[in-house]
JSON list of C-alpha atoms in Angstrom, two decimals:
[
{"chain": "O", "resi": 1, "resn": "UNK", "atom": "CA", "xyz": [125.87, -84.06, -173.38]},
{"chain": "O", "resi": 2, "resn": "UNK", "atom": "CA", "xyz": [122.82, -86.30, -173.58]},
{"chain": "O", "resi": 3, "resn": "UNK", "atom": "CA", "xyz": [119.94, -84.76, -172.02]},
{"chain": "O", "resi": 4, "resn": "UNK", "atom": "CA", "xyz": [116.93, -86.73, -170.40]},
{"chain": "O", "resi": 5, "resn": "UNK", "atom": "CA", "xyz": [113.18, -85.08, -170.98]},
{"chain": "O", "resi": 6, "resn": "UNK", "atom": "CA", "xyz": [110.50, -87.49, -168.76]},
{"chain": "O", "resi": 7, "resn": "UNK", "atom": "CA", "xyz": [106.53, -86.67, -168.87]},
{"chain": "O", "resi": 8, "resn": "UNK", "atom": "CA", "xyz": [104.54, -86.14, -167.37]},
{"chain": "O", "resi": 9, "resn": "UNK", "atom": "CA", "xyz": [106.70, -83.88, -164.06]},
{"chain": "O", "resi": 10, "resn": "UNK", "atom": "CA", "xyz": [103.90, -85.44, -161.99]},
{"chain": "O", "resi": 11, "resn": "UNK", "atom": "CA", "xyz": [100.50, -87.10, -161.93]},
{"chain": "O", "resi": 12, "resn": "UNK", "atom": "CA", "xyz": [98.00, -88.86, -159.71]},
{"chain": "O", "resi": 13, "resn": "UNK", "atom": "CA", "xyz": [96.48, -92.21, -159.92]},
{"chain": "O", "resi": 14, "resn": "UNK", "atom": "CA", "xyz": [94.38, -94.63, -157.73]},
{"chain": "O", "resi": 15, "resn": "UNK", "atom": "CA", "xyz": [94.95, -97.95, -156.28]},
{"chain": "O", "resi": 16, "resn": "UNK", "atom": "CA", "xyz": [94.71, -100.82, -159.03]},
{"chain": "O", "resi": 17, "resn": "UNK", "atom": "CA", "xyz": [95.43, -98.23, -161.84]},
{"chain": "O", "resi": 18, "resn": "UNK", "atom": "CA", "xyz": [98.11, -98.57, -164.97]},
{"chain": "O", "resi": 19, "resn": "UNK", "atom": "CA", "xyz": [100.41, -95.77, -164.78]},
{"chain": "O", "resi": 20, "resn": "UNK", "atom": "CA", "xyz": [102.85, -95.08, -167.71]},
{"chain": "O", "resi": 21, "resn": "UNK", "atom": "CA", "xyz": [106.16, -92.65, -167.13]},
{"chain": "O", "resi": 22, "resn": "UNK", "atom": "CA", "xyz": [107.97, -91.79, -170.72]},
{"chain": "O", "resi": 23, "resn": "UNK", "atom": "CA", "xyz": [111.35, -90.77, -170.83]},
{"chain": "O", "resi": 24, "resn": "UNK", "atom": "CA", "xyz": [113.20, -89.47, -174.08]},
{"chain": "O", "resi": 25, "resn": "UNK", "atom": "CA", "xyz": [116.33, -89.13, -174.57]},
{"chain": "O", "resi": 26, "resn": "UNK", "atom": "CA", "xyz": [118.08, -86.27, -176.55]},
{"chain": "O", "resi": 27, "resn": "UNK", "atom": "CA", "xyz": [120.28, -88.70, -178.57]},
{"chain": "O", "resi": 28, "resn": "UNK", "atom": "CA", "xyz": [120.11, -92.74, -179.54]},
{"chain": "O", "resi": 29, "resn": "UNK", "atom": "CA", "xyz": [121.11, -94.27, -175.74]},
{"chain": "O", "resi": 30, "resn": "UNK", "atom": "CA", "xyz": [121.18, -97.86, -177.67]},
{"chain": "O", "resi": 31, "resn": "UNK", "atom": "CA", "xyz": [119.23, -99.15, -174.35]},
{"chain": "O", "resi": 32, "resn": "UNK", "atom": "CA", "xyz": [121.25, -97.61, -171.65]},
{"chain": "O", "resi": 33, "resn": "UNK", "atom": "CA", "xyz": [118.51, -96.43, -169.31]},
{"chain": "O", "resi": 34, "resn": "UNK", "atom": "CA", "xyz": [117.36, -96.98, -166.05]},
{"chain": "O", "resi": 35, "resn": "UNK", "atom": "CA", "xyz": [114.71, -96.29, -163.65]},
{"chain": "O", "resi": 36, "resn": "UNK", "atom": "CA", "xyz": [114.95, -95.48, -160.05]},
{"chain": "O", "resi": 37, "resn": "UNK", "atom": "CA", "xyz": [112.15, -94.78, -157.47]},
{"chain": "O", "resi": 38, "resn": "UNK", "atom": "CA", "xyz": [113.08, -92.06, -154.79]},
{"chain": "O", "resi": 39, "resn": "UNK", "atom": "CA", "xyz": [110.20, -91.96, -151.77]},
{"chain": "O", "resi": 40, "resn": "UNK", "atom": "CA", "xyz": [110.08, -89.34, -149.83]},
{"chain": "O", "resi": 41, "resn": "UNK", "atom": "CA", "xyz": [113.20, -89.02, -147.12]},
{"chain": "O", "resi": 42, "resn": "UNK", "atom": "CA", "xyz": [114.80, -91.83, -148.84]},
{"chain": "O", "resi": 43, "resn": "UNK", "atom": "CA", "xyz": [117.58, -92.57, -150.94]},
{"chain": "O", "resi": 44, "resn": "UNK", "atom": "CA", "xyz": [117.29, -93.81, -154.80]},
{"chain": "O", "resi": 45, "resn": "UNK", "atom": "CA", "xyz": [116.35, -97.46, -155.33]},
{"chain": "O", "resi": 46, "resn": "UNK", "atom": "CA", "xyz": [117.03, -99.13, -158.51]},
{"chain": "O", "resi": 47, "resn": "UNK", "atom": "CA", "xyz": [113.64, -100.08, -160.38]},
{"chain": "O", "resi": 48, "resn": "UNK", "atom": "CA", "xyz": [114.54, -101.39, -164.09]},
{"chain": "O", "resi": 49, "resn": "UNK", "atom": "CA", "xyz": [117.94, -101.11, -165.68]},
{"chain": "O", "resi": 50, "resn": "UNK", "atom": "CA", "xyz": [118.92, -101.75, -169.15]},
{"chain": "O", "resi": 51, "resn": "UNK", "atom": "CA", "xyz": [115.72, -100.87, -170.50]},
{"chain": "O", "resi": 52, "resn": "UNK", "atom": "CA", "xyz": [113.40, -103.27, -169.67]},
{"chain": "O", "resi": 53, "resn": "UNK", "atom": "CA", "xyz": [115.25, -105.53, -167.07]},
{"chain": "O", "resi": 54, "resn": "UNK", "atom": "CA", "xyz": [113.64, -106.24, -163.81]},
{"chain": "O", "resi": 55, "resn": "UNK", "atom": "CA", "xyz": [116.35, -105.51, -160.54]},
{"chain": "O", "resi": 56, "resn": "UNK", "atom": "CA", "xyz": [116.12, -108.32, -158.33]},
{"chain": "O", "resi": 57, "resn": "UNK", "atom": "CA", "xyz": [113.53, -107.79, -155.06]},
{"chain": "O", "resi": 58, "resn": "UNK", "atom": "CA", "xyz": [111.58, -105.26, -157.37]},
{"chain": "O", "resi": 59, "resn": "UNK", "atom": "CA", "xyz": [107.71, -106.32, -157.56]},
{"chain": "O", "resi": 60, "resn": "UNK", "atom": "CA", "xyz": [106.64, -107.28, -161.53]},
{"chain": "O", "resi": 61, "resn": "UNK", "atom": "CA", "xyz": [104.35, -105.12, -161.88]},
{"chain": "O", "resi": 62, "resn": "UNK", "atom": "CA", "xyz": [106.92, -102.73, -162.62]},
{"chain": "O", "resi": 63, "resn": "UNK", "atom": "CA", "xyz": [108.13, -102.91, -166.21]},
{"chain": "O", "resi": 64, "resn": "UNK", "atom": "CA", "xyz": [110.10, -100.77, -168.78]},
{"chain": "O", "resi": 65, "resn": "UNK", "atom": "CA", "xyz": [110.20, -100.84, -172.57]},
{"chain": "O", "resi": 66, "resn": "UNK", "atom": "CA", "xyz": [111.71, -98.57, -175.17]},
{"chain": "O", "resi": 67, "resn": "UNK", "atom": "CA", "xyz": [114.59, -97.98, -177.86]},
{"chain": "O", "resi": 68, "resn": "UNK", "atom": "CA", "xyz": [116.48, -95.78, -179.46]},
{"chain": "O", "resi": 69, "resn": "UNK", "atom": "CA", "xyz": [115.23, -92.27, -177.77]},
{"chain": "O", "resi": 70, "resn": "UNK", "atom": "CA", "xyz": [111.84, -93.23, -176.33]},
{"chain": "O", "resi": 71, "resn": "UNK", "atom": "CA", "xyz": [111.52, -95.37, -173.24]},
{"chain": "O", "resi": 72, "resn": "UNK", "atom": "CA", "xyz": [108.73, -95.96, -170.82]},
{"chain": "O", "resi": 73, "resn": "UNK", "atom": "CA", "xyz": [108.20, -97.03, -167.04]},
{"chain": "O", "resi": 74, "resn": "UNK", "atom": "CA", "xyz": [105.18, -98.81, -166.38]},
{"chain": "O", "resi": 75, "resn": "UNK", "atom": "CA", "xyz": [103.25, -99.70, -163.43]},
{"chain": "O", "resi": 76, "resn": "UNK", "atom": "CA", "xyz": [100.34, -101.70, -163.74]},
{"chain": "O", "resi": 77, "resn": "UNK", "atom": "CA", "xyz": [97.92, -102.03, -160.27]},
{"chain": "O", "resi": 78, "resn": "UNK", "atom": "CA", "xyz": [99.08, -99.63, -158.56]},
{"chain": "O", "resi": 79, "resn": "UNK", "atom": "CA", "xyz": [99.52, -99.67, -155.08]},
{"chain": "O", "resi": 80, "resn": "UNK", "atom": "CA", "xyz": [100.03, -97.55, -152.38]},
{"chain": "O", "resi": 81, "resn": "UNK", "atom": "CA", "xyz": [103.49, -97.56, -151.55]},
{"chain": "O", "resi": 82, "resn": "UNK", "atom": "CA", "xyz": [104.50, -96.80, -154.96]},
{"chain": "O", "resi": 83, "resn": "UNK", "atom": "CA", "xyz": [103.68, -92.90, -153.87]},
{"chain": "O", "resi": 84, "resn": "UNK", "atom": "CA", "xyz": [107.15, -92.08, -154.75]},
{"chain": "O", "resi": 85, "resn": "UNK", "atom": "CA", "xyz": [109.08, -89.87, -157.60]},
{"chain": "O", "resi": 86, "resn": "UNK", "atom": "CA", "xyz": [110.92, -91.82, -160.35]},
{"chain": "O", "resi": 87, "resn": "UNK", "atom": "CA", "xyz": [113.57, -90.72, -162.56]},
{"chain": "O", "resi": 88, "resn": "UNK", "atom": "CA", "xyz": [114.93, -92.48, -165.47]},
{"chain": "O", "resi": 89, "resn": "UNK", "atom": "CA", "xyz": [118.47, -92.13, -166.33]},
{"chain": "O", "resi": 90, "resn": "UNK", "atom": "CA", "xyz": [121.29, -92.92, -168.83]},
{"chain": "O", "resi": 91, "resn": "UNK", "atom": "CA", "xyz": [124.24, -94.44, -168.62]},
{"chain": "O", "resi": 92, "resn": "UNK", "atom": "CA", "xyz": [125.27, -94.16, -172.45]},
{"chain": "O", "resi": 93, "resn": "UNK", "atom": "CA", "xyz": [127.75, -92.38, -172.12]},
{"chain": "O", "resi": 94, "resn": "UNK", "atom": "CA", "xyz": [129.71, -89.40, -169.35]},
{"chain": "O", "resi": 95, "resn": "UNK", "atom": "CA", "xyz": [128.23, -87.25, -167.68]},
{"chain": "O", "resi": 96, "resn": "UNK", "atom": "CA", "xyz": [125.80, -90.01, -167.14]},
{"chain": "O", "resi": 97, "resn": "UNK", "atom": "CA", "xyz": [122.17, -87.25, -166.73]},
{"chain": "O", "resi": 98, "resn": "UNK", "atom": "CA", "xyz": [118.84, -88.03, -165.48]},
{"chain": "O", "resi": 99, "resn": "UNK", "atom": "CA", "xyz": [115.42, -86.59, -165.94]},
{"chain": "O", "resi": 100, "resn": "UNK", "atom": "CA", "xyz": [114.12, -84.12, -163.84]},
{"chain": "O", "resi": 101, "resn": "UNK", "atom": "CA", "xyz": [111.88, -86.95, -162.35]},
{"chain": "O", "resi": 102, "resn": "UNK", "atom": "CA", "xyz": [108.04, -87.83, -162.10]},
{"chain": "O", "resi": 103, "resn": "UNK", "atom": "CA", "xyz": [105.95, -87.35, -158.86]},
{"chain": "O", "resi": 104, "resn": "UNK", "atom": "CA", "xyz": [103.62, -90.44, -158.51]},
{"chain": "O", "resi": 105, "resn": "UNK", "atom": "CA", "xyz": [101.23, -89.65, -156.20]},
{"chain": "O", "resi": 106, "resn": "UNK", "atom": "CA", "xyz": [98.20, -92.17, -154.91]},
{"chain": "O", "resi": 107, "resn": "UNK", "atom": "CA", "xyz": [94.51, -90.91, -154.39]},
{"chain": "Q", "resi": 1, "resn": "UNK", "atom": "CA", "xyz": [124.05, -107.21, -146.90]},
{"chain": "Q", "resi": 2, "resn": "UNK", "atom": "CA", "xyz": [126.29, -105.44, -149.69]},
{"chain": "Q", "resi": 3, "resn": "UNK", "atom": "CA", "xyz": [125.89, -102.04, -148.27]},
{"chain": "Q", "resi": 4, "resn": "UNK", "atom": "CA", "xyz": [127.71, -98.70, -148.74]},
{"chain": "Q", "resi": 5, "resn": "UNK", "atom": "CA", "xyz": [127.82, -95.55, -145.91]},
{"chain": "Q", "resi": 6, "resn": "UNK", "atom": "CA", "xyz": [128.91, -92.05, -146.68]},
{"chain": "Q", "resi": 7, "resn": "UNK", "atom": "CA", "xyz": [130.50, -89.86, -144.24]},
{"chain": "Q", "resi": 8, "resn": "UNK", "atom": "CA", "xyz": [132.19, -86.66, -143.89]},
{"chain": "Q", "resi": 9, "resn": "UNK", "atom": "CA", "xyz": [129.44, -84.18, -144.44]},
{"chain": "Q", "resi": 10, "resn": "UNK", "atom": "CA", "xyz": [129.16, -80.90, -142.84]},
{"chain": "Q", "resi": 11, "resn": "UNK", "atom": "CA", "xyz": [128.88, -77.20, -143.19]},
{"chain": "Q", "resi": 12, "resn": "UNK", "atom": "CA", "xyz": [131.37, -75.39, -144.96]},
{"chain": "Q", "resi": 13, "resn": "UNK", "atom": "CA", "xyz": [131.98, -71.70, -146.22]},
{"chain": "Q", "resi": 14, "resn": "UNK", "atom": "CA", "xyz": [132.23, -70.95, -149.47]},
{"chain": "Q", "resi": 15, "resn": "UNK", "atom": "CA", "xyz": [135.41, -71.75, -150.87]},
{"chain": "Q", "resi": 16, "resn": "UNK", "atom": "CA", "xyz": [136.14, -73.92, -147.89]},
{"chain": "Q", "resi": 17, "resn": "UNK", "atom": "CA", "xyz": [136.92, -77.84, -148.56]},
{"chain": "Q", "resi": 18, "resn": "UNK", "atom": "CA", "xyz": [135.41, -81.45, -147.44]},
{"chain": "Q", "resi": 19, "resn": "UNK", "atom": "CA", "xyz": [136.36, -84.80, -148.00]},
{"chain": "Q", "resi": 20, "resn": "UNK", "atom": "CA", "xyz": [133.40, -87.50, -148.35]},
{"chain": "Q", "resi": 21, "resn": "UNK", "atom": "CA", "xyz": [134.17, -90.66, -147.83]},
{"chain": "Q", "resi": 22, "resn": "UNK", "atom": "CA", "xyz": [132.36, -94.02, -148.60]},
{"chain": "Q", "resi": 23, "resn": "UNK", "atom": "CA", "xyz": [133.13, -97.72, -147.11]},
{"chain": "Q", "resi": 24, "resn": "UNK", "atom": "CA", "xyz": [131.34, -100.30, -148.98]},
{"chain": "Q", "resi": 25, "resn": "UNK", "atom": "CA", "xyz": [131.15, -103.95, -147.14]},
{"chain": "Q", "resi": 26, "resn": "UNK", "atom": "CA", "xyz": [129.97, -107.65, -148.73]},
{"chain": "Q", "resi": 27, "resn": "UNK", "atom": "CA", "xyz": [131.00, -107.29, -152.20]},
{"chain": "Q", "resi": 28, "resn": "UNK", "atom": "CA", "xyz": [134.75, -107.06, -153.68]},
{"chain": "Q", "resi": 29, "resn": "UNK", "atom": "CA", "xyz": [135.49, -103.92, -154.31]},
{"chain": "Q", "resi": 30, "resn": "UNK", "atom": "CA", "xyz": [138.13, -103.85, -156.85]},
{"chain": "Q", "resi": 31, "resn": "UNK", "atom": "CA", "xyz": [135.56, -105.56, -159.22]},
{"chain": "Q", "resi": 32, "resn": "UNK", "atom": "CA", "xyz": [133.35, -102.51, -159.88]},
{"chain": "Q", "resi": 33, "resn": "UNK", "atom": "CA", "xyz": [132.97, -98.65, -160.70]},
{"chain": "Q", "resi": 34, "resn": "UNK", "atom": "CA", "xyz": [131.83, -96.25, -157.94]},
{"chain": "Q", "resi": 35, "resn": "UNK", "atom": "CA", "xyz": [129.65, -93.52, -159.07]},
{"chain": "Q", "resi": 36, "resn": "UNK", "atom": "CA", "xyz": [128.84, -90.15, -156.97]},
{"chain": "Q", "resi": 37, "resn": "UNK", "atom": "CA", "xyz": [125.51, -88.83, -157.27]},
{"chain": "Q", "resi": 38, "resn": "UNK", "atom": "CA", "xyz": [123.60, -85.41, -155.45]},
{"chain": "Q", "resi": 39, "resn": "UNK", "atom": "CA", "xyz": [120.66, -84.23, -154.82]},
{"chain": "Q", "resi": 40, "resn": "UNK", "atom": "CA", "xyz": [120.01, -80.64, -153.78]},
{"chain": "Q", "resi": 41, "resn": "UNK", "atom": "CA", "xyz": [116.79, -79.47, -151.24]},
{"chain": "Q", "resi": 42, "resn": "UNK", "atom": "CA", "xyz": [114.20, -80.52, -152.84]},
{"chain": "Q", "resi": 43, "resn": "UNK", "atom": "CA", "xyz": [115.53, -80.79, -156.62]},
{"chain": "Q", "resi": 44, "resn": "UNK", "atom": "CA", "xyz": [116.58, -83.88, -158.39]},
{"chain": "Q", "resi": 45, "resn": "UNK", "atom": "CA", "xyz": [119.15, -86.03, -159.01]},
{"chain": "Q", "resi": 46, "resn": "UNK", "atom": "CA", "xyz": [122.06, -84.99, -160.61]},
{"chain": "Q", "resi": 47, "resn": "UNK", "atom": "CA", "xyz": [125.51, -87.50, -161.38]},
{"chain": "Q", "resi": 48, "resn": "UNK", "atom": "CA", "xyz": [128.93, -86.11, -159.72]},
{"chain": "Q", "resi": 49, "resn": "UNK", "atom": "CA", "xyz": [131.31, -88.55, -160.66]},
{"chain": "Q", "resi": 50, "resn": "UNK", "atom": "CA", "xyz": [132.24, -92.11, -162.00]},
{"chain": "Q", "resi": 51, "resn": "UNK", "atom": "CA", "xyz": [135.90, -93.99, -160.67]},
{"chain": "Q", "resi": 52, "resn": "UNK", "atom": "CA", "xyz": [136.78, -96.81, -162.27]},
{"chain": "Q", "resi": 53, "resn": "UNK", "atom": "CA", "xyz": [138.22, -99.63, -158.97]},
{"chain": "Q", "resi": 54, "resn": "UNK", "atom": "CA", "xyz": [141.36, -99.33, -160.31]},
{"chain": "Q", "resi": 55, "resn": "UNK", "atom": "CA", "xyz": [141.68, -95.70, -160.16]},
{"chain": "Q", "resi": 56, "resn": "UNK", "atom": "CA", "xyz": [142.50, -95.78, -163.62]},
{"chain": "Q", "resi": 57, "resn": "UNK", "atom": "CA", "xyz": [139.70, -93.78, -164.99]},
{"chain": "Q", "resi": 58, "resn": "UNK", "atom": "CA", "xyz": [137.71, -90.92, -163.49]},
{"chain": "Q", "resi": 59, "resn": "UNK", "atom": "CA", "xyz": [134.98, -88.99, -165.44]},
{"chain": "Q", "resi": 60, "resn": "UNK", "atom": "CA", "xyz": [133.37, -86.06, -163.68]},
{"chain": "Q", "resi": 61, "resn": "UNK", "atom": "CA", "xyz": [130.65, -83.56, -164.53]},
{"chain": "Q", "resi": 62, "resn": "UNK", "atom": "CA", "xyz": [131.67, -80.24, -165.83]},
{"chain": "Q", "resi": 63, "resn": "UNK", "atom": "CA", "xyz": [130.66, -78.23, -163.05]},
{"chain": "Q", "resi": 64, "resn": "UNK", "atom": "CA", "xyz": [132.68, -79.87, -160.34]},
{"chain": "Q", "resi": 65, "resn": "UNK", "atom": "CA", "xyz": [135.55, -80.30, -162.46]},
{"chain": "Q", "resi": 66, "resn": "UNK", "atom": "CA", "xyz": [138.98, -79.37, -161.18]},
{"chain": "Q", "resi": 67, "resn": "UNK", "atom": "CA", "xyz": [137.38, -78.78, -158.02]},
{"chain": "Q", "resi": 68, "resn": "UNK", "atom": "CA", "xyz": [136.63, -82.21, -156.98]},
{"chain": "Q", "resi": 69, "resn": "UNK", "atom": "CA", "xyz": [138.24, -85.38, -157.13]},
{"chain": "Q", "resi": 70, "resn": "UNK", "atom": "CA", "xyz": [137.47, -88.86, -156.44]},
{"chain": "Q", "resi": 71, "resn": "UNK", "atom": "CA", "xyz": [140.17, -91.61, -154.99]},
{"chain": "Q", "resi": 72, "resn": "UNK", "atom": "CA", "xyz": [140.35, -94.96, -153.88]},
{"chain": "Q", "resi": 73, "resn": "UNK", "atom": "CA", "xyz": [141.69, -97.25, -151.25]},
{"chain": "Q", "resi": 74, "resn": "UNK", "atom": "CA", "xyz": [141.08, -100.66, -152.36]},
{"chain": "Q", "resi": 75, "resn": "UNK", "atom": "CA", "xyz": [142.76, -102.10, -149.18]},
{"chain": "Q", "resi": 76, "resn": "UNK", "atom": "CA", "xyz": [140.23, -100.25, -146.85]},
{"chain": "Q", "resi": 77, "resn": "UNK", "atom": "CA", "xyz": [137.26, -100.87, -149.10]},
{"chain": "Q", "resi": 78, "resn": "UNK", "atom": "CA", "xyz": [137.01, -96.87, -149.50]},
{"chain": "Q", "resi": 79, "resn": "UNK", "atom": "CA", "xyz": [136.38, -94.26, -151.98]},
{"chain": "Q", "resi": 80, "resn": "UNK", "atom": "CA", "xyz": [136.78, -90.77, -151.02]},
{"chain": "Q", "resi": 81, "resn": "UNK", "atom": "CA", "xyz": [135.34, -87.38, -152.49]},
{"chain": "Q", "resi": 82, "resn": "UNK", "atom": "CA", "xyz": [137.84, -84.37, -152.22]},
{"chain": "Q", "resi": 83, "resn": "UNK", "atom": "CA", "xyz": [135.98, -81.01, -152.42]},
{"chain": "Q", "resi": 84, "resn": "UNK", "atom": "CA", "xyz": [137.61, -77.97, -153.15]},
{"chain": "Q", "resi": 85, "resn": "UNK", "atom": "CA", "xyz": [136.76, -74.26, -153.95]},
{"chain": "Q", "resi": 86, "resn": "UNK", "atom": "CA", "xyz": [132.65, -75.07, -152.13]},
{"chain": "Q", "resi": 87, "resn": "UNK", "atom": "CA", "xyz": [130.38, -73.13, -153.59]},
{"chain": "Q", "resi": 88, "resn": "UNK", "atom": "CA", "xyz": [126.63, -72.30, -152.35]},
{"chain": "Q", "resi": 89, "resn": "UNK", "atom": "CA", "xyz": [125.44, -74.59, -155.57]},
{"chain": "Q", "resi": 90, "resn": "UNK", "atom": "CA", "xyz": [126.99, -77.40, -153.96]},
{"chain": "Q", "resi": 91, "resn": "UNK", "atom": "CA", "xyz": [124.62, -77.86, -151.44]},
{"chain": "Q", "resi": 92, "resn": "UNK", "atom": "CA", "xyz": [122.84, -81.19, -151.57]},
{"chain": "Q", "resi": 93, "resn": "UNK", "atom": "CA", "xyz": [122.96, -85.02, -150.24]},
{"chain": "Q", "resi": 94, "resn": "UNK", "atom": "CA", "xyz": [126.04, -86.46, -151.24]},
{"chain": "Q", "resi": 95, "resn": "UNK", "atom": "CA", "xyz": [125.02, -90.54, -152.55]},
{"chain": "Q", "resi": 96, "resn": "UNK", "atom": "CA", "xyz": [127.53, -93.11, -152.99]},
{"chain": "Q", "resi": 97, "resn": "UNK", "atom": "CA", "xyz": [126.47, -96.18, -155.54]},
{"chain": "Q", "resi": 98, "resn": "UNK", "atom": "CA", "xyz": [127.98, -99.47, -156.69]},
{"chain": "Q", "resi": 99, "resn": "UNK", "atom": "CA", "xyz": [128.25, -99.49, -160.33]},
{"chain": "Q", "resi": 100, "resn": "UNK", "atom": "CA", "xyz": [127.20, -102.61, -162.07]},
{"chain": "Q", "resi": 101, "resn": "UNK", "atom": "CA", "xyz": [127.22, -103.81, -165.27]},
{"chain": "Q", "resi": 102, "resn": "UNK", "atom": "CA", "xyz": [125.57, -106.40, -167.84]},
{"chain": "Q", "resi": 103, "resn": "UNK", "atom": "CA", "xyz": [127.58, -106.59, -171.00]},
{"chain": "Q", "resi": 104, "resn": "UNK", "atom": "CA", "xyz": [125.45, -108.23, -174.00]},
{"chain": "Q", "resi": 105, "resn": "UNK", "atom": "CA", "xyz": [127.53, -108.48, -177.12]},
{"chain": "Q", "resi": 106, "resn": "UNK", "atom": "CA", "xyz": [129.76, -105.58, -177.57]},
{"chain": "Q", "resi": 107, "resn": "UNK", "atom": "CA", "xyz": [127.41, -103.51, -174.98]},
{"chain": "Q", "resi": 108, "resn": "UNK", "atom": "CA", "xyz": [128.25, -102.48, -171.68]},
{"chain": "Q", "resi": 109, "resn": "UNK", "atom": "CA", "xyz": [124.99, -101.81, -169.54]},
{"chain": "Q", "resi": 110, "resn": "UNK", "atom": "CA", "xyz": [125.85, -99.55, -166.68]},
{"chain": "Q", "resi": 111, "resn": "UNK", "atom": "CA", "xyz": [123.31, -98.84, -163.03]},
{"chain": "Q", "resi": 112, "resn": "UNK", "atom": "CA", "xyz": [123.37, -98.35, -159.87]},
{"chain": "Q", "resi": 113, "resn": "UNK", "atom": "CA", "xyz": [122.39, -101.04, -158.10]},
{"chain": "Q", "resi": 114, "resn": "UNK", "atom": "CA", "xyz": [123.37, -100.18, -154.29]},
{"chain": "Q", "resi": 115, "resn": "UNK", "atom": "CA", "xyz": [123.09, -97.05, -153.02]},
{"chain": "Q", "resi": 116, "resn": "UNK", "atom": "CA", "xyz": [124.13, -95.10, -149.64]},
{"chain": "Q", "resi": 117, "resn": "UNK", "atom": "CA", "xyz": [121.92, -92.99, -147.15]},
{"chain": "Q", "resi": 118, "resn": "UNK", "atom": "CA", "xyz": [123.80, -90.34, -148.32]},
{"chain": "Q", "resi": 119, "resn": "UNK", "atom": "CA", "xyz": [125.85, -87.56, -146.41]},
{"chain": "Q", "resi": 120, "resn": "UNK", "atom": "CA", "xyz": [124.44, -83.89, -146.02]},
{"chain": "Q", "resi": 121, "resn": "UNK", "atom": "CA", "xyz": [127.29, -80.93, -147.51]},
{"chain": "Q", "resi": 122, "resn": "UNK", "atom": "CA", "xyz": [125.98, -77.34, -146.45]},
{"chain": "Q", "resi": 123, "resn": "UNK", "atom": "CA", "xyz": [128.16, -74.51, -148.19]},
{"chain": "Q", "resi": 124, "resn": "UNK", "atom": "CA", "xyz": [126.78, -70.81, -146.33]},
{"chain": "Q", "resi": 125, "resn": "UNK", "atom": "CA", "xyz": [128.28, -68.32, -144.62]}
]
């Protein structure tokens, strides 16, 4: 099974900042990873899949980037409804896993 | 709006059963995969289950295998979620999600592009 390792578990960041999430993977995912952003009482929303490609609706300055076993979410100019946790996740191969998720939180 | 609702939650003893169920409206159903995903109080998310439309393949994760199983009924838009032999562990939202996919080349791109508001399983005594 392909385990999913993301870093930091949380962190804290102000308004206007560049945040960067990094998510590795436990075996070559050959680009299958996405990233989802959870706020709090509400259900999963798709951010980026396939690596680096933008879901429709989804604000740009939300990007992702990676290969192989490294991949990273980032969020540049923060703002303050992106308080939220975000979890990347593979779908490589069954059981699709994700990480154990990131708690983005705003000053 | 393509949307998706889950029903069928509930509290349940251990060892008891459930059956989840998930509609999905504004998108054809019998062209995608339907993935199950939970979330226990205040943990992460964790993937359930994948069903191919078709029925034709199901893939599961280890600890819910031959306890659970996933169906279809592609003439009421439906997917359903049988759950046998609860356990406490099972406790957790219940998410239904649309499965799409981007194929580049010889690679298929899976996500989960629509999600439900997800239905609440207790297991306790």
């Amino acid at each position: 099974d392909i385990q999913m390792t993301q870093s930091p578990s949380s962190l804290s960041a102000s308004v206007g900042d560049r945040v960067t999430i990094t998510c590795r993977a436990s075996q070559i995912i050959r680009g299958n990873l996405n990233w989802y952003q959870q706020k709090p009482g509400q259900t999963p929303a798709l951010l980026i899949y396939a690596t680096s490609r933008l879901q429709s609706g989804v604000p740009s300055r939300f990007s992702g980037s990676g290969s192989g076993t490294g991949f990273t979410l980032t969020i540049s100019g923060l703002q303050p409804e992106d308080s939220a946790t975000y979890y990347c996740q593979q779908s490589y191969d069954v059981p699709y896993s994700f990480g154990q998720g990131t708690k983005l939180e705003i000053e | 709006e393509v949307q998706v609702v889950e029903s069928g939650g509930g509290l349940v003893q251990p060892g008891g059963s459930l059956r989840l169920s998930c509609v999905v409206s504004r998108f054809t159903f019998s062209s995608y995969w339907m993935s199950w995903v939970r979330q226990a109080p205040g943990k992460g998310l964790e993937w359930v289950a994948n069903i191919r439309h078709d029925g034709s393949e199901k893939y599961y994760v280890d600890s819910v295998k031959g306890r659970f199983t996933f169906s279809t009924d592609n003439t009421k838009n439906s997917l359903y979620l049988h759950m046998n032999s609860l356990r406490v562990e099972d406790t957790a939202i219940y998410y239904c999600a649309r499965l799409d996919e981007m194929i580049r080349g010889d690679m298929h791109y899976f996500y989960m592009d629509v999600w439900g508001k997800g239905t609440t399983v207790t297991v306790s005594s």
